[in-house]
Amino acid sequence: MKKIFICNLFKYYTTSFISKGFEKLGCKVMVKDYNSPQDKFRDAELEEKLTKDIGASKPEFVFTVNYSPIVSRACYKSDVKYVAWTYDTPMDIPNTDTMDNPTNRIFIFDHGEFMKYKNMGLDTVYYLPLATGFGDVSADPINGDYLYDVSLVGNLYKATFPYLKEKLDEYHTGFLEGIMTAQREIYGSYFVLDLLRERQEEVLGINKISGLKLSPEQISYSLAAYITYLDRLSLMAMMSKRFNTALFTGGMHEKEKKLMKELKILPNVDYYKGMPEVFRRSRINLNPPFRAVWSAMPQRALDIMSSGGFLLSGFTVELSYYFKNGEELVLYDSVEDAVAKAKFYLHHEDLREKIKKAGYEKVKEEFRYEDRLRLILDTVAN
Amino acid sequence: MKVFFINISSFCNADFADALLRYSHEGKPTEIYYYDFENHGERNDPLREEDMLKSIKREGPDFAFSFNYYPIVSKVCQKAGIKYVSWVYDNPHIALYSYTLINSCNEVFLFDSGMYEGFFSQGIKTVHYMPLAVNTRRLSGIEVNSETLAKYSSEVSFVGSLYTEEHNLYDRMYEKLDSYTRGYLEGLMRSQMQVQGYDFIKKSIQGKIMEQMYAAMPMEPNKDGAETREYMYGDYVINRKISGIERLEILKQIAKHHTVDLYTKDETLVAEGIRNHGIAQYYDTMPYVFKSSDINLNITLRSIRNGIPLRCFDIMGCGAFLLSNFQSDLFRFFEPDKDFVFYESRNDLLEKIEFYLKNPEMRQKIAESAYEKIKKDHTYDIRVEQILSEANIM
């Protein structure tokens, strides 16, 4: 029987589905929680602890959701295979140093990111789109009894940009806002990072004036987060003025709340116990993706469908590749487009139910944990 | 058939006239009456209009023709009751927004399908889509010998403007702009340079940005035109500037690895690795340049949305190898990697230059394939038939 050691350095929603999935495939799964390291890239003490634990359990391989350079080093030292399956993109790592450790088997859910690393010459990377597990958990999706017209489960992505802006001069503020205005128009492609990497002069200027030491990656992340924030804010404002709209979130500023007095603001829901129900009881479920994500299928989008919810999502390349737009889900490419489509599908219930059912069937068939995990097992065994 | 040919300086006049003269309707040869015309952008010129009308009445042509569109000509043709065939090869072309565009005498052929869709989708019925063309008969007669090769031989060549004219609109406006707007436009232009096949400039210069630009350099839409400020600032100022920056940067990047032969109006431009030959005359010089270059670059002016620039036809019509940025209209008629090659990014461009310089046989095959297509479907002879047919003339 294969032994798998799952290390939880950070809390990730899907770990439970994954560990149960491995068990269903006949593996013995050991899960251990660790205190989240302050520095996620280097922590000698944690690395030592991990090495000891790995040595003691002697697993077939170690597994984490998302990739950890610390775990990678520990596994390399112990000569034990390390499997990581990402569900965040871009990967939060300072450089690719540990990625070529030969004990790595890194499964990346974003095809664009996978290709990037593949083209760099890394042979420890694989492409593996995500899975979703609520179709197994729930019975048939509930048809009647809707509580909301439109829902969004998630945070508004409050960004660091406003703080950066305070420290900048007019020119560089304009520069970054010009870039954001342009990128905001575009789904299915993200050019901000490449652009910032090319414009060393402006990045130097930004750091000089602000006194910070930001890399192009960090600035890019900040801008993407802000664009996402603006998207989600506008969506909530526009949707709530027209439809019965709910937002399930960790928190919202008074200023933001004032913009949308009609919005029902509700607390966060538990991923396993509360979230699927919300999706089922909303006529339309929004997935406004993190705007640096141009390729991948977000976990949220898949979860909505497997819960039996109707999905209205921002366009990404892979969503459009795996699913038929207008038949299994609906994609939008601007806030205005999303609002128009919400209105349309609220008025066309039969069509909406048809799409919802088709999406549910599709993920039930082709996005099972069991299939993904079996692929991981097979890949690692060879 | 008699054509009232608005004779205003344009590269293509001679080639088009040549094709017209070869066209005969019901066995009768075509006659051309040239009417000299100068354009300074006026929409009204009573004396000139009267003179033109008199000429038309006297000459009795079947239709009037001009490259590009002139509101005054349309007004006169409408009065005279003859069709006005206009074949537009510029984008932007502000005259198209004149209210005269809907005159029933108009048959306006636009080389850019994006431009065509823009007007047609708004209910303008006087427009058609018609890609440009090239005179392969003339070009096939031009042969390269050891002398011309010595003069024009090149690995990578680029024929085109760098939009560096003094007092160009962007630089004039920039002088008076506040810091924020300067930064914003820089960020916006740099972003656009990352993307091909979609122009987001006009959408991104509204509100405060437009106010600032207008304050720095006021430009008013014509009183008798439907153009917007976004169009004027977006295409005439910003997209033009982007193209200037982009072309020079690209050529400089290429020049780090290969000598680039540049043929451009601005003779003062000096850059390492770039041989600036000054302007290339359309009839006398360009064919030799294309026929003697391993790789001929096309970097389309950013305001041209989908259209195939004349330059592409010039190159392919010479049986020469074309390496172009992405322009979607190319794909209506030509196959990538079979008739031409396109690049998706600057890195892609550099890689493709390396590759195709090392593969002369592949270049040759591609150039020949394009040339066959051009001879078959994209000569002026063919266009004359297509235009007359679509305009319902003859």
JSON list of N, CA, C and O in Angstrom, two decimals, chain A residues 258-290:
[
{"chain": "A", "resi": 258, "resn": "LYS", "atom": "N", "xyz": [-21.08, 51.87, 1.44]},
{"chain": "A", "resi": 258, "resn": "LYS", "atom": "CA", "xyz": [-21.93, 53.00, 1.05]},
{"chain": "A", "resi": 258, "resn": "LYS", "atom": "C", "xyz": [-22.24, 52.98, -0.43]},
{"chain": "A", "resi": 258, "resn": "LYS", "atom": "O", "xyz": [-23.31, 53.42, -0.85]},
{"chain": "A", "resi": 259, "resn": "LEU", "atom": "N", "xyz": [-21.30, 52.44, -1.23]},
{"chain": "A", "resi": 259, "resn": "LEU", "atom": "CA", "xyz": [-21.49, 52.41, -2.68]},
{"chain": "A", "resi": 259, "resn": "LEU", "atom": "C", "xyz": [-22.62, 51.47, -3.07]},
{"chain": "A", "resi": 259, "resn": "LEU", "atom": "O", "xyz": [-23.15, 51.54, -4.17]},
{"chain": "A", "resi": 260, "resn": "MET", "atom": "N", "xyz": [-22.95, 50.53, -2.21]},
{"chain": "A", "resi": 260, "resn": "MET", "atom": "CA", "xyz": [-23.96, 49.54, -2.60]},
{"chain": "A", "resi": 260, "resn": "MET", "atom": "C", "xyz": [-24.83, 49.18, -1.42]},
{"chain": "A", "resi": 260, "resn": "MET", "atom": "O", "xyz": [-24.66, 48.14, -0.78]},
{"chain": "A", "resi": 261, "resn": "LYS", "atom": "N", "xyz": [-25.77, 50.10, -1.14]},
{"chain": "A", "resi": 261, "resn": "LYS", "atom": "CA", "xyz": [-26.61, 49.92, 0.04]},
{"chain": "A", "resi": 261, "resn": "LYS", "atom": "C", "xyz": [-27.57, 48.75, -0.13]},
{"chain": "A", "resi": 261, "resn": "LYS", "atom": "O", "xyz": [-28.04, 48.19, 0.85]},
{"chain": "A", "resi": 262, "resn": "GLU", "atom": "N", "xyz": [-27.86, 48.38, -1.39]},
{"chain": "A", "resi": 262, "resn": "GLU", "atom": "CA", "xyz": [-28.81, 47.28, -1.61]},
{"chain": "A", "resi": 262, "resn": "GLU", "atom": "C", "xyz": [-28.16, 45.92, -1.50]},
{"chain": "A", "resi": 262, "resn": "GLU", "atom": "O", "xyz": [-28.84, 44.90, -1.51]},
{"chain": "A", "resi": 263, "resn": "LEU", "atom": "N", "xyz": [-26.82, 45.90, -1.42]},
{"chain": "A", "resi": 263, "resn": "LEU", "atom": "CA", "xyz": [-26.12, 44.62, -1.40]},
{"chain": "A", "resi": 263, "resn": "LEU", "atom": "C", "xyz": [-26.30, 43.92, -0.05]},
{"chain": "A", "resi": 263, "resn": "LEU", "atom": "O", "xyz": [-26.15, 44.53, 0.99]},
{"chain": "A", "resi": 264, "resn": "LYS", "atom": "N", "xyz": [-26.60, 42.63, -0.11]},
{"chain": "A", "resi": 264, "resn": "LYS", "atom": "CA", "xyz": [-26.68, 41.84, 1.13]},
{"chain": "A", "resi": 264, "resn": "LYS", "atom": "C", "xyz": [-25.27, 41.36, 1.45]},
{"chain": "A", "resi": 264, "resn": "LYS", "atom": "O", "xyz": [-24.71, 40.55, 0.72]},
{"chain": "A", "resi": 265, "resn": "ILE", "atom": "N", "xyz": [-24.74, 41.87, 2.53]},
{"chain": "A", "resi": 265, "resn": "ILE", "atom": "CA", "xyz": [-23.38, 41.47, 2.90]},
{"chain": "A", "resi": 265, "resn": "ILE", "atom": "C", "xyz": [-23.45, 40.44, 4.01]},
{"chain": "A", "resi": 265, "resn": "ILE", "atom": "O", "xyz": [-23.99, 40.69, 5.09]},
{"chain": "A", "resi": 266, "resn": "LEU", "atom": "N", "xyz": [-22.91, 39.26, 3.74]},
{"chain": "A", "resi": 266, "resn": "LEU", "atom": "CA", "xyz": [-23.01, 38.15, 4.69]},
{"chain": "A", "resi": 266, "resn": "LEU", "atom": "C", "xyz": [-21.61, 37.64, 5.01]},
{"chain": "A", "resi": 266, "resn": "LEU", "atom": "O", "xyz": [-20.69, 37.82, 4.22]},
{"chain": "A", "resi": 267, "resn": "PRO", "atom": "N", "xyz": [-21.48, 37.00, 6.17]},
{"chain": "A", "resi": 267, "resn": "PRO", "atom": "CA", "xyz": [-20.13, 36.55, 6.55]},
{"chain": "A", "resi": 267, "resn": "PRO", "atom": "C", "xyz": [-19.66, 35.39, 5.68]},
{"chain": "A", "resi": 267, "resn": "PRO", "atom": "O", "xyz": [-20.45, 34.72, 5.02]},
{"chain": "A", "resi": 268, "resn": "ASN", "atom": "N", "xyz": [-18.35, 35.16, 5.75]},
{"chain": "A", "resi": 268, "resn": "ASN", "atom": "CA", "xyz": [-17.73, 34.04, 5.06]},
{"chain": "A", "resi": 268, "resn": "ASN", "atom": "C", "xyz": [-18.45, 32.74, 5.35]},
{"chain": "A", "resi": 268, "resn": "ASN", "atom": "O", "xyz": [-18.97, 32.55, 6.46]},
{"chain": "A", "resi": 269, "resn": "VAL", "atom": "N", "xyz": [-18.45, 31.86, 4.37]},
{"chain": "A", "resi": 269, "resn": "VAL", "atom": "CA", "xyz": [-19.05, 30.54, 4.60]},
{"chain": "A", "resi": 269, "resn": "VAL", "atom": "C", "xyz": [-17.98, 29.47, 4.58]},
{"chain": "A", "resi": 269, "resn": "VAL", "atom": "O", "xyz": [-16.97, 29.60, 3.88]},
{"chain": "A", "resi": 270, "resn": "ASP", "atom": "N", "xyz": [-18.23, 28.40, 5.30]},
{"chain": "A", "resi": 270, "resn": "ASP", "atom": "CA", "xyz": [-17.28, 27.29, 5.35]},
{"chain": "A", "resi": 270, "resn": "ASP", "atom": "C", "xyz": [-17.23, 26.59, 4.00]},
{"chain": "A", "resi": 270, "resn": "ASP", "atom": "O", "xyz": [-18.25, 26.30, 3.41]},
{"chain": "A", "resi": 271, "resn": "TYR", "atom": "N", "xyz": [-16.03, 26.31, 3.56]},
{"chain": "A", "resi": 271, "resn": "TYR", "atom": "CA", "xyz": [-15.81, 25.73, 2.23]},
{"chain": "A", "resi": 271, "resn": "TYR", "atom": "C", "xyz": [-16.61, 24.45, 2.03]},
{"chain": "A", "resi": 271, "resn": "TYR", "atom": "O", "xyz": [-17.26, 24.27, 0.99]},
{"chain": "A", "resi": 272, "resn": "TYR", "atom": "N", "xyz": [-16.60, 23.59, 3.01]},
{"chain": "A", "resi": 272, "resn": "TYR", "atom": "CA", "xyz": [-17.27, 22.30, 2.85]},
{"chain": "A", "resi": 272, "resn": "TYR", "atom": "C", "xyz": [-18.73, 22.34, 3.30]},
{"chain": "A", "resi": 272, "resn": "TYR", "atom": "O", "xyz": [-19.61, 21.76, 2.68]},
{"chain": "A", "resi": 273, "resn": "LYS", "atom": "N", "xyz": [-18.98, 23.03, 4.43]},
{"chain": "A", "resi": 273, "resn": "LYS", "atom": "CA", "xyz": [-20.31, 22.93, 5.05]},
{"chain": "A", "resi": 273, "resn": "LYS", "atom": "C", "xyz": [-21.31, 23.97, 4.55]},
{"chain": "A", "resi": 273, "resn": "LYS", "atom": "O", "xyz": [-22.49, 23.73, 4.56]},
{"chain": "A", "resi": 274, "resn": "GLY", "atom": "N", "xyz": [-20.82, 25.13, 4.14]},
{"chain": "A", "resi": 274, "resn": "GLY", "atom": "CA", "xyz": [-21.76, 26.20, 3.79]},
{"chain": "A", "resi": 274, "resn": "GLY", "atom": "C", "xyz": [-21.75, 26.62, 2.33]},
{"chain": "A", "resi": 274, "resn": "GLY", "atom": "O", "xyz": [-22.78, 26.96, 1.75]},
{"chain": "A", "resi": 275, "resn": "MET", "atom": "N", "xyz": [-20.57, 26.58, 1.73]},
{"chain": "A", "resi": 275, "resn": "MET", "atom": "CA", "xyz": [-20.41, 27.14, 0.40]},
{"chain": "A", "resi": 275, "resn": "MET", "atom": "C", "xyz": [-21.27, 26.48, -0.68]},
{"chain": "A", "resi": 275, "resn": "MET", "atom": "O", "xyz": [-21.96, 27.19, -1.43]},
{"chain": "A", "resi": 276, "resn": "PRO", "atom": "N", "xyz": [-21.26, 25.14, -0.77]},
{"chain": "A", "resi": 276, "resn": "PRO", "atom": "CA", "xyz": [-22.04, 24.51, -1.85]},
{"chain": "A", "resi": 276, "resn": "PRO", "atom": "C", "xyz": [-23.52, 24.91, -1.79]},
{"chain": "A", "resi": 276, "resn": "PRO", "atom": "O", "xyz": [-24.17, 25.10, -2.81]},
{"chain": "A", "resi": 277, "resn": "GLU", "atom": "N", "xyz": [-24.04, 25.03, -0.57]},
{"chain": "A", "resi": 277, "resn": "GLU", "atom": "CA", "xyz": [-25.45, 25.42, -0.39]},
{"chain": "A", "resi": 277, "resn": "GLU", "atom": "C", "xyz": [-25.71, 26.81, -0.96]},
{"chain": "A", "resi": 277, "resn": "GLU", "atom": "O", "xyz": [-26.73, 27.04, -1.62]},
{"chain": "A", "resi": 278, "resn": "VAL", "atom": "N", "xyz": [-24.77, 27.73, -0.71]},
{"chain": "A", "resi": 278, "resn": "VAL", "atom": "CA", "xyz": [-24.92, 29.08, -1.25]},
{"chain": "A", "resi": 278, "resn": "VAL", "atom": "C", "xyz": [-25.00, 29.04, -2.76]},
{"chain": "A", "resi": 278, "resn": "VAL", "atom": "O", "xyz": [-25.85, 29.67, -3.39]},
{"chain": "A", "resi": 279, "resn": "PHE", "atom": "N", "xyz": [-24.10, 28.27, -3.36]},
{"chain": "A", "resi": 279, "resn": "PHE", "atom": "CA", "xyz": [-24.08, 28.16, -4.82]},
{"chain": "A", "resi": 279, "resn": "PHE", "atom": "C", "xyz": [-25.41, 27.64, -5.34]},
{"chain": "A", "resi": 279, "resn": "PHE", "atom": "O", "xyz": [-25.93, 28.09, -6.36]},
{"chain": "A", "resi": 280, "resn": "ARG", "atom": "N", "xyz": [-25.95, 26.66, -4.64]},
{"chain": "A", "resi": 280, "resn": "ARG", "atom": "CA", "xyz": [-27.20, 26.04, -5.08]},
{"chain": "A", "resi": 280, "resn": "ARG", "atom": "C", "xyz": [-28.38, 26.97, -4.93]},
{"chain": "A", "resi": 280, "resn": "ARG", "atom": "O", "xyz": [-29.36, 26.87, -5.65]},
{"chain": "A", "resi": 281, "resn": "ARG", "atom": "N", "xyz": [-28.33, 27.84, -3.93]},
{"chain": "A", "resi": 281, "resn": "ARG", "atom": "CA", "xyz": [-29.47, 28.71, -3.66]},
{"chain": "A", "resi": 281, "resn": "ARG", "atom": "C", "xyz": [-29.36, 30.06, -4.34]},
{"chain": "A", "resi": 281, "resn": "ARG", "atom": "O", "xyz": [-30.15, 30.98, -4.08]},
{"chain": "A", "resi": 282, "resn": "SER", "atom": "N", "xyz": [-28.36, 30.19, -5.22]},
{"chain": "A", "resi": 282, "resn": "SER", "atom": "CA", "xyz": [-28.24, 31.44, -5.99]},
{"chain": "A", "resi": 282, "resn": "SER", "atom": "C", "xyz": [-28.53, 31.12, -7.44]},
{"chain": "A", "resi": 282, "resn": "SER", "atom": "O", "xyz": [-28.02, 30.16, -7.98]},
{"chain": "A", "resi": 283, "resn": "ARG", "atom": "N", "xyz": [-29.34, 31.98, -8.03]},
{"chain": "A", "resi": 283, "resn": "ARG", "atom": "CA", "xyz": [-29.66, 31.72, -9.45]},
{"chain": "A", "resi": 283, "resn": "ARG", "atom": "C", "xyz": [-28.40, 31.85, -10.30]},
{"chain": "A", "resi": 283, "resn": "ARG", "atom": "O", "xyz": [-28.17, 31.07, -11.20]},
{"chain": "A", "resi": 284, "resn": "ILE", "atom": "N", "xyz": [-27.60, 32.87, -9.96]},
{"chain": "A", "resi": 284, "resn": "ILE", "atom": "CA", "xyz": [-26.37, 33.08, -10.71]},
{"chain": "A", "resi": 284, "resn": "ILE", "atom": "C", "xyz": [-25.20, 33.23, -9.75]},
{"chain": "A", "resi": 284, "resn": "ILE", "atom": "O", "xyz": [-25.29, 34.00, -8.79]},
{"chain": "A", "resi": 285, "resn": "ASN", "atom": "N", "xyz": [-24.13, 32.48, -10.00]},
{"chain": "A", "resi": 285, "resn": "ASN", "atom": "CA", "xyz": [-22.93, 32.58, -9.18]},
{"chain": "A", "resi": 285, "resn": "ASN", "atom": "C", "xyz": [-21.81, 33.21, -9.98]},
{"chain": "A", "resi": 285, "resn": "ASN", "atom": "O", "xyz": [-21.48, 32.74, -11.06]},
{"chain": "A", "resi": 286, "resn": "LEU", "atom": "N", "xyz": [-21.26, 34.29, -9.40]},
{"chain": "A", "resi": 286, "resn": "LEU", "atom": "CA", "xyz": [-20.19, 34.99, -10.11]},
{"chain": "A", "resi": 286, "resn": "LEU", "atom": "C", "xyz": [-18.83, 34.40, -9.77]},
{"chain": "A", "resi": 286, "resn": "LEU", "atom": "O", "xyz": [-18.56, 34.05, -8.63]},
{"chain": "A", "resi": 287, "resn": "ASN", "atom": "N", "xyz": [-17.97, 34.32, -10.80]},
{"chain": "A", "resi": 287, "resn": "ASN", "atom": "CA", "xyz": [-16.57, 34.06, -10.53]},
{"chain": "A", "resi": 287, "resn": "ASN", "atom": "C", "xyz": [-15.75, 35.12, -11.25]},
{"chain": "A", "resi": 287, "resn": "ASN", "atom": "O", "xyz": [-15.44, 34.98, -12.44]},
{"chain": "A", "resi": 288, "resn": "PRO", "atom": "N", "xyz": [-15.46, 36.21, -10.56]},
{"chain": "A", "resi": 288, "resn": "PRO", "atom": "CA", "xyz": [-14.59, 37.21, -11.16]},
{"chain": "A", "resi": 288, "resn": "PRO", "atom": "C", "xyz": [-13.15, 36.84, -10.83]},
{"chain": "A", "resi": 288, "resn": "PRO", "atom": "O", "xyz": [-12.73, 36.99, -9.70]},
{"chain": "A", "resi": 289, "resn": "PRO", "atom": "N", "xyz": [-12.40, 36.30, -11.79]},
{"chain": "A", "resi": 289, "resn": "PRO", "atom": "CA", "xyz": [-11.10, 35.73, -11.46]},
{"chain": "A", "resi": 289, "resn": "PRO", "atom": "C", "xyz": [-10.09, 36.79, -11.07]},
{"chain": "A", "resi": 289, "resn": "PRO", "atom": "O", "xyz": [-10.24, 37.95, -11.41]},
{"chain": "A", "resi": 290, "resn": "PHE", "atom": "N", "xyz": [-9.07, 36.37, -10.36]},
{"chain": "A", "resi": 290, "resn": "PHE", "atom": "CA", "xyz": [-7.91, 37.20, -10.09]},
{"chain": "A", "resi": 290, "resn": "PHE", "atom": "C", "xyz": [-7.34, 37.56, -11.45]},
{"chain": "A", "resi": 290, "resn": "PHE", "atom": "O", "xyz": [-7.06, 36.68, -12.25]}
]
